[in-house]
Short mmCIF file of C-alpha atoms in Angstrom, two decimals:
data_model
loop_
_atom_site.label_atom_id
_atom_site.label_comp_id
_atom_site.label_asym_id
_atom_site.label_seq_id
_atom_site.Cartn_x
_atom_site.Cartn_y
_atom_site.Cartn_z
CA MET N 1 -5.48 -8.12 32.49
CA VAL N 2 -2.02 -7.05 33.57
CA VAL N 3 -1.69 -3.28 33.79
CA ASN N 4 1.88 -2.09 34.16
CA GLY N 5 1.01 0.63 36.67
CA ARG N 6 -1.68 3.30 36.52
CA THR N 7 0.72 6.01 35.39
CA PRO N 8 -0.33 7.72 32.12
CA MET N 9 1.82 6.79 29.13
CA LYS N 10 3.15 10.33 28.57
CA ARG N 11 4.40 10.49 32.15
CA VAL N 12 6.03 7.08 31.85
CA ILE N 13 7.79 8.12 28.64
CA LYS N 14 9.18 11.26 30.26
CA ARG N 15 10.67 9.19 33.08
CA ARG N 16 12.62 7.05 30.67
CA VAL N 17 15.54 8.34 28.63
CA THR N 18 14.21 8.21 25.09
CA ALA N 19 17.71 7.98 23.67
CA ASP N 20 17.85 4.43 25.08
CA LEU N 21 14.74 3.38 23.17
CA LYS N 22 15.17 1.18 20.14
CA ASP N 23 14.30 2.66 16.75
CA LEU N 24 11.14 1.08 15.39
CA LEU N 25 12.32 1.75 11.84
CA THR N 26 15.40 -0.47 12.27
CA PHE N 27 14.72 -2.80 15.22
CA PRO N 28 16.17 -5.37 15.42
CA THR N 29 19.37 -4.72 13.49
CA ALA N 30 22.20 -7.14 12.81
CA SER N 31 24.37 -5.25 15.31
CA ASP N 32 21.90 -5.82 18.14
CA ALA N 33 22.56 -8.55 20.63
CA ASP N 34 18.78 -8.78 21.15
CA PHE N 35 17.94 -11.96 19.29
CA PRO N 36 18.95 -10.82 15.77
CA VAL N 37 18.04 -14.35 14.63
CA ALA N 38 15.73 -16.75 16.44
CA VAL N 39 17.55 -19.79 17.84
CA GLY N 40 14.55 -21.46 19.47
CA PRO N 41 10.79 -21.94 19.17
CA PHE N 42 8.49 -18.97 19.24
CA ARG N 43 7.14 -19.62 22.73
CA THR N 44 10.71 -19.37 24.08
CA CYS N 45 11.79 -16.39 22.00
CA VAL N 46 8.73 -14.30 22.87
CA ARG N 47 9.38 -14.77 26.59
CA GLY N 48 12.96 -13.65 26.16
CA PHE N 49 11.84 -10.66 24.10
CA LEU N 50 9.35 -9.53 26.76
CA SER N 51 11.75 -10.00 29.67
CA LYS N 52 14.38 -7.87 27.91
CA HIS N 53 12.32 -5.14 26.25
CA ALA N 54 9.02 -4.83 28.19
CA LEU N 55 8.63 -1.51 30.01
CA LEU N 56 7.84 -3.02 33.44
CA PRO N 57 7.39 -6.58 34.76
CA PRO N 58 3.68 -7.46 34.94
CA PRO N 59 2.15 -7.40 38.45
CA SER N 60 -0.68 -9.65 39.57
CA SER N 61 -3.92 -9.48 37.64
CA LEU N 62 -7.63 -9.98 38.04
CA PHE N 63 -7.57 -11.74 34.67
CA PRO N 64 -4.64 -14.15 34.46
CA HIS N 65 -5.79 -15.17 30.97
CA LEU N 66 -5.06 -11.63 29.66
CA LEU N 67 -1.53 -10.41 30.41
CA THR N 68 -0.34 -7.16 28.88
CA TRP N 69 3.15 -5.76 28.33
CA GLN N 70 4.27 -2.52 26.68
CA VAL N 71 7.42 -1.97 24.63
CA LEU N 72 8.33 1.60 23.67
CA TYR N 73 10.12 2.60 20.46
CA ARG N 74 11.24 5.89 19.06
CA VAL N 75 10.50 6.60 15.40
CA GLY N 76 13.80 7.57 13.82
CA ASN N 77 14.65 11.17 14.62
CA LEU N 78 11.08 12.45 14.30
CA VAL N 79 9.89 15.04 16.79
CA SER N 80 6.40 15.00 18.28
CA GLU N 81 4.08 17.99 18.65
CA ASP N 82 5.29 18.74 22.18
CA GLY N 83 8.90 19.00 21.00
CA GLY N 84 10.03 15.62 22.29
CA PRO N 85 10.95 12.54 20.27
CA SER N 86 8.15 10.68 18.54
CA VAL N 87 7.44 7.49 20.54
CA VAL N 88 5.30 4.49 19.59
CA CYS N 89 3.98 1.92 22.07
CA LEU N 90 3.77 -1.75 21.10
CA ASP N 91 1.27 -3.67 23.23
CA VAL N 92 1.86 -7.39 23.62
CA VAL N 93 -1.18 -9.21 25.02
CA GLU N 94 -0.85 -12.86 26.08
CA GLU N 95 -4.23 -14.55 25.84
CA ASP N 96 -4.87 -17.87 27.56
CA VAL N 97 -7.24 -19.42 25.04
CA ALA N 98 -8.42 -22.26 27.27
CA ARG N 99 -9.52 -19.95 30.09
CA SER N 100 -11.30 -17.60 27.71
CA ARG N 101 -13.76 -20.38 26.87
CA SER N 102 -15.81 -19.24 29.86
CA ARG N 103 -16.53 -16.09 27.86
CA SER N 104 -18.17 -18.13 25.08
CA ARG N 105 -15.10 -17.91 22.86
CA SER N 106 -13.96 -20.96 20.96
CA VAL N 107 -10.43 -22.32 21.37
CA TYR N 108 -10.35 -22.85 17.61
CA CYS N 109 -9.01 -20.06 15.41
CA ASP N 110 -11.17 -18.85 12.53
CA GLN N 111 -8.16 -17.53 10.63
CA CYS N 112 -6.43 -20.93 10.82
CA ARG N 113 -9.57 -22.59 9.49
CA VAL N 114 -9.87 -20.20 6.54
CA VAL N 115 -6.25 -20.50 5.46
CA GLY N 116 -6.25 -24.31 5.83
CA TRP N 117 -4.38 -24.83 9.12
CA SER N 118 -7.16 -26.64 10.94
CA SER N 119 -4.97 -29.75 11.26
CA ASN N 120 -2.42 -27.87 13.42
CA PRO N 121 -2.45 -28.55 17.17
CA VAL N 122 -4.60 -26.12 19.10
CA SER N 123 -2.39 -23.73 21.05
CA ALA N 124 -3.23 -22.93 24.64
CA LYS N 125 -1.91 -19.39 24.29
CA ARG N 126 -1.67 -16.73 21.63
CA TYR N 127 0.03 -13.37 21.59
CA HIS N 128 -1.43 -10.15 20.19
CA PHE N 129 0.99 -7.50 18.92
CA ILE N 130 -0.81 -4.15 18.69
CA ILE N 131 0.10 -0.56 17.88
CA LYS N 132 -2.89 1.67 18.57
CA SER N 133 -3.75 4.50 16.21
CA ASP N 134 -3.96 7.10 19.00
CA GLY N 135 -0.47 6.34 20.30
CA ASN N 136 -1.70 5.16 23.71
CA SER N 137 -1.36 1.74 25.30
CA ILE N 138 -4.21 -0.68 25.83
CA ALA N 139 -3.22 -1.08 29.48
CA GLY N 140 -2.95 2.66 30.08
CA TYR N 141 -6.11 3.55 28.20
CA SER N 142 -9.10 4.57 30.33
CA LYS N 143 -12.52 3.13 29.66
CA MET N 144 -15.26 5.74 29.27
CA CYS N 145 -18.21 5.68 31.63
CA ALA N 146 -21.43 4.50 29.99
CA GLY N 147 -23.40 6.97 32.08
CA CYS N 148 -21.63 10.30 31.63
CA GLY N 149 -18.72 9.66 29.26
CA ASP N 150 -15.94 10.58 31.71
CA ALA N 151 -12.88 8.44 32.31
CA LEU N 152 -13.73 5.38 34.36
CA MET N 153 -10.84 3.60 36.10
CA PRO N 154 -12.15 1.95 38.18
CA ARG N 155 -14.82 4.36 39.54
CA CYS N 156 -16.34 7.33 37.73
CA LYS N 157 -15.81 10.53 39.74
CA SER N 158 -18.79 12.23 38.08
CA CYS N 159 -21.62 9.75 38.51
CA ASN N 160 -19.95 7.28 40.93
CA HIS N 161 -20.48 4.36 38.55
CA VAL N 162 -18.27 1.35 39.38
CA MET N 163 -16.74 -0.75 36.61
CA THR N 164 -17.42 -4.44 37.17
CA THR N 165 -15.08 -7.29 36.34
CA GLU N 166 -17.24 -8.22 33.38
CA ASP N 167 -17.08 -4.63 32.09
CA VAL N 168 -13.31 -4.61 32.19
CA GLU N 169 -12.97 -7.94 30.45
CA ASP N 170 -15.52 -7.10 27.75
CA TRP N 171 -13.83 -3.77 27.16
CA MET N 172 -10.46 -5.50 26.86
CA TYR N 173 -11.78 -7.87 24.20
CA GLN N 174 -13.26 -4.90 22.37
CA GLN N 175 -9.75 -3.45 22.22
CA LEU N 176 -8.46 -6.69 20.70
CA GLU N 177 -11.20 -6.57 18.06
CA ASN N 178 -10.75 -2.89 17.21
CA THR N 179 -10.24 -2.32 13.47
CA THR N 180 -8.46 1.03 13.78
CA HIS N 181 -5.14 -0.31 15.09
CA LEU N 182 -2.10 0.58 13.01
CA LEU N 183 -0.79 -2.93 13.59
CA HIS N 184 -2.52 -6.01 14.92
CA GLY N 185 -0.89 -9.38 14.54
CA VAL N 186 -1.67 -12.53 16.50
CA ILE N 187 0.73 -15.48 16.83
CA HIS N 188 -0.16 -18.81 18.39
CA ALA N 189 2.24 -20.55 20.75
CA ASN N 190 3.03 -23.05 17.99
CA GLY N 191 4.55 -20.27 15.86
CA TYR N 192 1.71 -19.93 13.34
CA GLY N 193 0.24 -16.44 13.14
CA HIS N 194 -2.05 -14.05 11.34
CA LEU N 195 -1.58 -10.43 10.34
CA LEU N 196 -5.01 -8.98 11.05
CA ARG N 197 -4.49 -5.26 10.54
CA VAL N 198 -2.06 -2.84 8.91
CA ASN N 199 -3.08 0.81 8.67
CA GLY N 200 -0.59 3.33 7.36
CA ARG N 201 -1.04 7.02 6.71
CA GLU N 202 -4.31 6.51 4.85
CA GLY N 203 -5.54 4.54 7.86
CA GLY N 204 -4.88 7.34 10.34
CA SER N 205 -1.17 7.06 11.14
CA ARG N 206 0.65 10.37 11.50
CA VAL N 207 4.23 9.10 11.50
CA LEU N 208 4.25 5.51 10.20
CA SER N 209 3.55 4.43 6.65
CA GLY N 210 2.28 0.98 5.75
CA CYS N 211 5.78 0.03 4.58
CA HIS N 212 7.29 1.12 7.91
CA ILE N 213 4.81 -1.06 9.79
CA MET N 214 5.32 -4.07 7.53
CA ASN N 215 9.11 -3.81 7.75
CA PHE N 216 8.91 -3.75 11.55
CA TRP N 217 6.47 -6.67 11.65
CA ASP N 218 8.61 -8.72 9.29
CA ARG N 219 11.79 -8.20 11.36
CA LEU N 220 9.91 -8.89 14.60
CA CYS N 221 8.50 -12.19 13.30
CA ARG N 222 11.92 -13.32 12.13
CA MET N 223 13.47 -12.43 15.48
CA LEU N 224 10.78 -14.32 17.43
CA GLY N 225 11.09 -17.52 15.40
CA VAL N 226 7.62 -17.33 13.84
CA ARG N 227 6.92 -20.22 11.49
CA LYS N 228 4.19 -19.00 9.14
CA VAL N 229 1.98 -15.91 8.98
CA SER N 230 -1.18 -15.51 6.95
CA VAL N 231 -2.90 -12.31 5.90
CA MET N 232 -6.26 -11.62 4.29
CA ASP N 233 -5.62 -8.89 1.76
CA VAL N 234 -8.60 -6.55 1.85
CA SER N 235 -6.44 -3.43 1.72
CA LYS N 236 -7.48 -0.42 -0.30
CA LYS N 237 -5.36 2.29 -1.91
CA HIS N 238 -7.00 5.50 -3.12
CA GLY N 239 -10.32 3.70 -2.55
CA LEU N 240 -9.35 0.86 -4.93
CA GLU N 241 -8.73 -2.82 -4.20
CA LEU N 242 -4.98 -2.92 -3.65
CA ARG N 243 -4.65 -6.66 -4.31
CA LEU N 244 -6.03 -6.03 -7.80
CA LEU N 245 -4.13 -2.83 -8.55
CA HIS N 246 -0.80 -4.09 -7.19
CA ALA N 247 -1.12 -7.39 -9.05
CA ILE N 248 -1.44 -5.45 -12.30
CA THR N 249 1.58 -3.22 -11.70
CA LYS N 250 3.93 -5.56 -9.78
CA GLY N 251 2.74 -9.04 -10.64
CA HIS N 252 1.84 -9.91 -7.04
CA ALA N 253 -0.09 -8.60 -4.05
CA TRP N 254 1.22 -5.67 -1.98
CA TYR N 255 2.22 -8.10 0.75
CA GLY N 256 4.32 -9.88 -1.86
CA ASP N 257 6.94 -7.18 -1.35
CA TRP N 258 7.60 -9.01 1.94
CA ASP N 259 7.50 -12.49 0.35
CA TYR N 260 3.87 -13.29 1.15
CA GLU N 261 2.71 -15.76 -1.49
CA PHE N 262 -0.61 -17.19 -2.61
CA GLY N 263 -2.14 -19.16 0.25
CA ALA N 264 -5.74 -19.97 -0.63
CA GLY N 265 -8.40 -18.78 -3.00
CA SER N 266 -12.17 -18.94 -3.07
CA PHE N 267 -13.96 -21.39 -5.38
CA ALA N 268 -11.03 -23.87 -5.29
CA LEU N 269 -8.66 -21.48 -7.06
CA THR N 270 -5.02 -22.59 -7.15
CA HIS N 271 -1.68 -20.81 -7.30
CA ASP N 272 -1.49 -21.49 -11.04
CA ASP N 273 -4.92 -19.93 -11.52
CA TYR N 274 -3.78 -16.82 -9.67
CA ARG N 275 -0.52 -16.53 -11.60
CA MET N 276 -2.28 -16.99 -14.94
CA ALA N 277 -4.91 -14.38 -14.05
CA VAL N 278 -2.20 -11.84 -13.24
CA GLU N 279 -0.52 -12.42 -16.59
CA ASP N 280 -3.75 -12.47 -18.62
CA LEU N 281 -5.10 -9.20 -17.24
CA SER N 282 -1.88 -7.20 -17.08
CA SER N 283 -0.82 -8.17 -20.61
CA LEU N 284 -4.03 -7.05 -22.34
CA PRO N 285 -2.88 -4.70 -25.14
CA LEU N 286 -3.99 -1.09 -25.11
CA SER N 287 -4.51 -1.25 -28.86
CA MET N 288 -7.71 -3.25 -28.38
CA PHE N 289 -9.21 -0.33 -26.43
CA LEU N 290 -8.11 2.19 -29.05
CA SER N 291 -9.46 0.36 -32.12
CA GLN N 292 -12.82 2.00 -32.68
CA GLY N 293 -13.62 1.66 -36.35
CA ARG N 294 -16.10 4.38 -37.32
CA LYS N 295 -17.37 4.92 -33.78
CA PRO N 296 -16.70 8.29 -32.09
CA ARG N 297 -13.80 8.38 -29.67
CA THR N 298 -14.57 7.82 -26.00
CA HIS N 299 -13.11 9.42 -22.89
CA LEU N 300 -11.29 6.15 -22.14
CA GLN N 301 -9.53 6.27 -25.51
CA ASP N 302 -8.62 9.92 -24.99
CA LEU N 303 -7.07 9.14 -21.60
CA ILE N 304 -5.05 6.22 -22.95
CA SER N 305 -3.77 8.28 -25.86
CA PHE N 306 -2.96 11.21 -23.59
CA TYR N 307 -0.79 9.17 -21.23
CA GLN N 308 0.83 7.42 -24.17
CA SER N 309 1.74 10.81 -25.59
CA ILE N 310 3.41 12.13 -22.43
CA SER N 311 5.20 8.91 -21.56
CA GLU N 312 8.89 8.65 -22.29
CA ARG N 313 8.52 4.92 -22.93
CA GLU N 314 6.04 3.16 -25.13
CA LEU N 315 2.91 2.04 -23.29
CA VAL N 316 1.85 -1.26 -24.82
CA ASN N 317 -0.40 -3.05 -22.32
CA ILE N 318 -2.43 -2.45 -19.17
CA ARG N 319 0.57 -2.99 -16.92
CA ASP N 320 2.57 -0.31 -18.73
CA LEU N 321 -0.26 2.19 -18.43
CA PHE N 322 -0.95 1.64 -14.73
CA CYS N 323 2.76 1.55 -13.83
CA PHE N 324 3.24 4.90 -15.55
CA LEU N 325 0.18 6.45 -13.93
CA THR N 326 1.08 5.24 -10.43
CA SER N 327 4.62 6.56 -10.90
CA LEU N 328 3.18 9.99 -11.77
CA ILE N 329 1.01 9.90 -8.64
CA HIS N 330 4.02 8.96 -6.53
CA SER N 331 6.06 11.80 -8.03
CA ALA N 332 3.25 14.31 -7.60
CA HIS N 333 2.84 13.26 -3.96
CA LYS N 334 6.56 13.71 -3.31
CA CYS N 335 6.44 17.13 -4.94
CA SER N 336 3.50 18.20 -2.78
CA LEU N 337 5.49 17.31 0.34
CA ARG N 338 8.32 19.61 -0.75
CA SER N 339 6.48 22.92 -0.65
CA ASP N 340 9.70 24.92 -0.84
CA ASP N 341 10.77 23.31 -4.09
CA PRO N 342 9.74 24.68 -7.49
CA PRO N 343 6.87 22.95 -9.30
CA CYS N 344 7.88 19.48 -10.41
CA LYS N 345 8.39 19.01 -14.09
CA LYS N 346 9.53 15.93 -15.89
CA LEU N 347 12.55 16.07 -18.14
CA LYS N 348 11.63 14.20 -21.26
CA THR N 349 14.09 13.03 -23.82
CA CYS N 350 13.44 11.75 -27.28
CA GLU N 351 13.88 8.03 -27.70
CA SER N 352 16.21 6.55 -30.26
CA ARG N 353 13.31 4.68 -31.85
CA VAL N 354 12.07 8.00 -33.29
CA LEU N 355 15.04 8.24 -35.63
CA CYS N 356 14.41 4.75 -36.89
CA SER N 357 10.72 5.39 -37.56
CA TRP N 358 10.54 8.96 -38.90
CA THR N 359 12.81 11.37 -40.70
CA MET N 360 13.33 15.00 -39.78
CA ASN N 361 11.19 15.95 -42.78
CA ASP N 362 8.31 13.87 -41.40
CA ILE N 363 8.47 15.65 -38.03
CA ALA N 364 8.78 19.08 -39.65
CA ARG N 365 5.81 18.38 -41.94
CA VAL N 366 3.52 17.40 -39.04
CA GLU N 367 4.65 20.35 -36.90
CA GLU N 368 4.02 22.79 -39.73
CA ALA N 369 0.52 21.37 -40.17
CA MET N 370 -0.14 21.90 -36.46
CA PHE N 371 1.23 25.45 -36.63
CA LYS N 372 -1.11 26.16 -39.53
CA VAL N 373 -4.12 25.01 -37.50
CA LEU N 374 -3.11 27.12 -34.50
CA ARG N 375 -2.53 30.20 -36.70
CA ALA N 376 -5.99 29.77 -38.16
CA VAL N 377 -7.59 30.01 -34.71
CA SER N 378 -8.66 33.56 -33.97
CA GLY N 379 -7.66 35.45 -30.84
CA SER N 380 -6.50 33.66 -27.73
CA THR N 381 -8.63 30.55 -28.20
CA TRP N 382 -7.12 27.32 -26.90
CA VAL N 383 -7.19 24.20 -29.12
CA SER N 384 -7.62 20.89 -27.36
CA TRP N 385 -5.18 18.04 -27.83
CA ARG N 386 -7.92 15.93 -29.38
CA ALA N 387 -9.05 18.65 -31.83
CA LEU N 388 -5.51 19.46 -32.95
CA ARG N 389 -4.69 15.81 -33.44
CA GLY N 390 -7.87 15.26 -35.41
CA ALA N 391 -7.21 18.26 -37.66
CA VAL N 392 -3.85 16.83 -38.82
CA CYS N 393 -4.73 13.12 -38.60
CA LYS N 394 -4.00 12.55 -42.31
CA VAL N 395 -0.53 14.12 -42.23
CA GLY N 396 1.25 11.31 -40.35
CA SER N 397 0.92 8.10 -38.39
CA PRO N 398 -0.80 8.15 -34.96
CA GLU N 399 2.55 7.56 -33.23
CA LEU N 400 4.15 10.45 -35.07
CA LEU N 401 1.24 12.74 -34.19
CA ASP N 402 1.49 11.82 -30.50
CA TYR N 403 5.23 12.47 -30.50
CA CYS N 404 4.86 15.87 -32.14
CA LEU N 405 2.09 16.90 -29.75
CA LYS N 406 4.28 15.89 -26.82
CA GLU N 407 7.17 18.05 -28.07
CA LEU N 408 5.08 20.96 -29.42
CA LYS N 409 5.30 23.31 -26.46
CA GLY N 410 7.92 26.04 -26.89
CA LYS N 411 8.30 25.55 -30.65
CA GLN N 412 8.62 28.64 -32.86
CA ALA N 413 5.51 28.69 -35.05
CA SER N 414 6.22 31.96 -36.87
CA LEU N 415 8.10 35.19 -36.37
CA GLY N 416 7.39 36.36 -32.82
CA MET N 417 4.94 33.53 -32.00
CA VAL N 418 5.57 30.35 -29.99
CA VAL N 419 3.36 27.45 -28.94
CA ASN N 420 2.17 27.34 -25.34
CA ALA N 421 0.46 24.33 -23.72
CA ARG N 422 -1.53 23.79 -20.54
CA TYR N 423 -3.36 20.98 -18.77
CA ILE N 424 -7.06 21.59 -18.12
CA SER N 425 -8.14 19.85 -14.94
CA ASP N 426 -11.86 19.95 -15.77
CA SER N 427 -11.57 18.22 -19.12
CA GLY N 428 -8.43 16.23 -18.32
CA VAL N 429 -6.67 17.04 -21.62
CA MET N 430 -3.92 19.25 -22.98
CA GLU N 431 -4.66 22.49 -24.84
CA TYR N 432 -2.47 24.56 -27.17
CA ARG N 433 -2.38 28.09 -28.56
CA LEU N 434 0.06 30.58 -30.07
CA GLU N 435 1.43 33.37 -27.89
CA PRO N 436 3.88 36.22 -28.53
CA GLY N 437 7.46 35.27 -27.81
CA SER N 438 10.49 33.51 -29.18
CA ALA N 439 11.97 30.08 -28.69
CA PRO N 440 15.10 29.78 -26.50
CA LEU N 441 18.34 30.16 -28.41
CA ASN N 442 19.70 26.82 -27.18
CA THR N 443 16.61 24.88 -28.25
CA ASN N 444 17.23 22.12 -30.74
CA THR N 445 14.06 21.57 -32.71
CA THR N 446 15.07 18.05 -33.75
CA LEU N 447 16.21 15.71 -30.98
CA ASN N 448 16.44 17.85 -27.86
CA SER N 449 15.76 17.40 -24.17
CA THR N 450 13.01 19.85 -23.30
CA LEU N 451 10.92 20.61 -20.28
CA ILE N 452 7.30 19.92 -21.12
CA THR N 453 4.32 21.37 -19.37
CA GLU N 454 3.49 20.42 -15.80
CA TYR N 455 1.76 17.12 -15.29
CA PRO N 456 -1.81 16.96 -13.96
CA SER N 457 -2.21 17.54 -10.24
CA ASP N 458 -2.27 14.70 -7.73
CA GLU N 459 -6.04 15.03 -7.43
CA HIS N 460 -6.70 14.65 -11.15
CA LEU N 461 -4.19 11.86 -11.54
CA LEU N 462 -6.17 9.98 -8.89
CA GLN N 463 -9.39 10.69 -10.76
CA ASP N 464 -7.88 9.27 -13.93
CA LEU N 465 -6.57 6.24 -12.03
CA ARG N 466 -10.03 5.48 -10.64
CA TYR N 467 -11.64 5.89 -14.05
CA LEU N 468 -9.12 3.63 -15.80
CA TYR N 469 -9.40 1.11 -12.95
CA GLU N 470 -13.16 0.88 -13.34
CA CYS N 471 -13.03 0.68 -17.13
CA MET N 472 -10.13 -1.73 -17.58
CA VAL N 473 -9.54 -3.70 -14.36
CA HIS N 474 -12.56 -4.09 -12.08
CA PRO N 475 -14.64 -7.13 -13.15
CA GLU N 476 -18.03 -5.55 -12.42
CA THR N 477 -17.50 -2.31 -14.35
CA MET N 478 -15.13 -3.31 -17.15
CA VAL N 479 -17.71 -5.19 -19.21
CA SER N 480 -18.98 -2.21 -21.20
CA HIS N 481 -15.45 -1.05 -22.09
CA VAL N 482 -13.56 -4.23 -22.98
CA PRO N 483 -14.03 -5.46 -26.58
CA SER N 484 -16.18 -8.57 -26.86
CA THR N 485 -13.29 -10.62 -28.25
CA LYS N 486 -11.36 -10.32 -24.98
CA GLN N 487 -14.24 -9.72 -22.61
CA ASP N 488 -14.55 -13.24 -21.18
CA LEU N 489 -10.80 -13.53 -20.60
CA ALA N 490 -10.53 -10.11 -18.95
CA VAL N 491 -13.55 -10.54 -16.66
CA SER N 492 -12.46 -14.04 -15.64
CA ALA N 493 -8.92 -12.91 -14.81
CA ALA N 494 -10.10 -9.86 -12.85
CA SER N 495 -12.63 -11.95 -10.90
CA THR N 496 -9.93 -14.49 -10.03
CA LEU N 497 -7.68 -11.78 -8.60
CA CYS N 498 -10.56 -10.41 -6.53
CA ASP N 499 -11.32 -13.89 -5.15
CA CYS N 500 -7.73 -14.57 -4.06
CA LYS N 501 -7.31 -12.84 -0.70
CA GLN N 502 -5.31 -15.25 1.48
CA PHE N 503 -1.53 -14.92 1.35
CA VAL N 504 1.06 -16.69 3.50
CA LYS N 505 4.72 -16.18 4.35
CA ASP N 506 6.90 -19.08 5.49
CA PHE N 507 9.76 -17.79 7.66
CA HIS N 508 11.52 -21.20 7.68
CA PRO N 509 12.73 -21.03 11.31
CA GLU N 510 14.20 -24.53 10.94
CA ASN N 511 17.04 -22.96 8.97
CA ASN N 512 18.12 -21.14 12.13
CA PHE N 513 18.13 -24.28 14.26
CA SER N 514 20.80 -25.99 12.20
CA ALA N 515 23.18 -23.09 12.83
CA SER N 516 23.02 -23.30 16.63
CA GLU N 517 24.49 -26.58 17.83
CA SER N 518 25.50 -29.02 15.13
CA LYS N 519 25.91 -31.96 17.56
CA ALA N 520 22.51 -31.54 19.21
CA ILE N 521 19.50 -33.61 18.18
CA GLN N 522 16.80 -31.25 16.97
CA LEU N 523 13.12 -32.01 16.47
CA PHE N 524 10.88 -29.81 14.34
CA CYS N 525 7.19 -30.77 14.28
CA ALA N 526 5.37 -29.77 11.11
CA SER N 527 1.89 -30.98 12.04
CA GLY N 528 0.15 -33.29 14.44
CA PRO N 529 -3.20 -34.47 15.78
CA CYS N 530 -5.61 -32.00 17.25
CA GLY N 531 -4.72 -31.34 20.84
CA THR N 532 -3.52 -28.59 23.14
CA ILE N 533 0.12 -27.56 23.49
#
């Protein structure tokens, strides 16, 4: 293991002018002369990258099959807790696969086997790219003594325990297998690689989001001439399977935002099976969940109707509903970050389709019926959205009722009385009542743009998202909620999406070769017999 000096990372950072560090959020940029585009194979580009950007040249090592470099980056203009610039360390570990066989480790890659690359030549070396969650470097990190827990490098000052060569090597491999890294990607010398770990803010990062890490990884792979990278999508968002949730809202996995496509699926599933499952599940109409006949309404139906009523656009299918709900969560999260700003409210405008469907007399008739119900309620009692809608259900169509309920707050019900509305977090529904006051003078009671009541909090939006996810998307819990006519199709599609975890990105480095020297003869090997290169 090459250790670039025994100096602690914080002391090393202070010695170097941080203004000279590259920005992790933009590196490498088109203006950089540091390999903006790979013009050679990966094994050549990675050597050039390390010689130019590594913190210090590696000295001799007790373990020549584990060489470690560190590359420091600043994170935009962020400031750390000690007042200095926020700095991230990228560890690059070169592993000699053939020599590691003495440690009972196979030269064959399990990730290559799973994704279907077993026919590729076996590479003698592979490179690990790691960003640790604690901000330290693997090389500068001290192993803890098994006897007393103090720092041990190489001898414990408390109990005089000496770290053996086997201890150091085993500890190093434990670092490579750690699941808490913010980033862990491994690339074989032949240019094929695997993205093993991405942990953003939900995974413990204080400054880097998952998108920041993926953007950096994508640019780095392109700069180094990587050929293909696979990833097993087991990511979770809000405790939910992200590959399932993102496929519903975006039509592809989260990694698809960086052009990762279907690579392999369990049970011989194909790309067409995956694409069809995405379309079948996301296009299920919400109307089939709302049709109840004579049965009493369920909480699922109330939630669907509630979000349909507050949405500016018509929510027709599952994709519409989850896209709207995730957008509310995103907005609520942004509002919570801006503590100095006033509470976030959504400006809702009436759609033109209302004029085509209902007349002003229709709207006035339904509103008057709702005012009558609210006036009949004694005292300051609140009337739930569901009860008010049920009381006037015969006055107009369901769509008209939902529209009127959405626009009811602030309307003048009688002389000196206006309608107020609130969201109850415990029940998850809107409530209405009459209160003394008068409507604003500039309020247009027909087709106006009004500020409606605040949306549910971030916490309750997440609760609703989890509930809808379990009822409508997850194959194991959706059975009791999906109508029998569509149950087999929905369960099959959801199960297919859960079984498709392997995604691959092809960087097409051969496109860069043709732009280098047009007169040179260029060879690009796609596959070959099993051997060592």
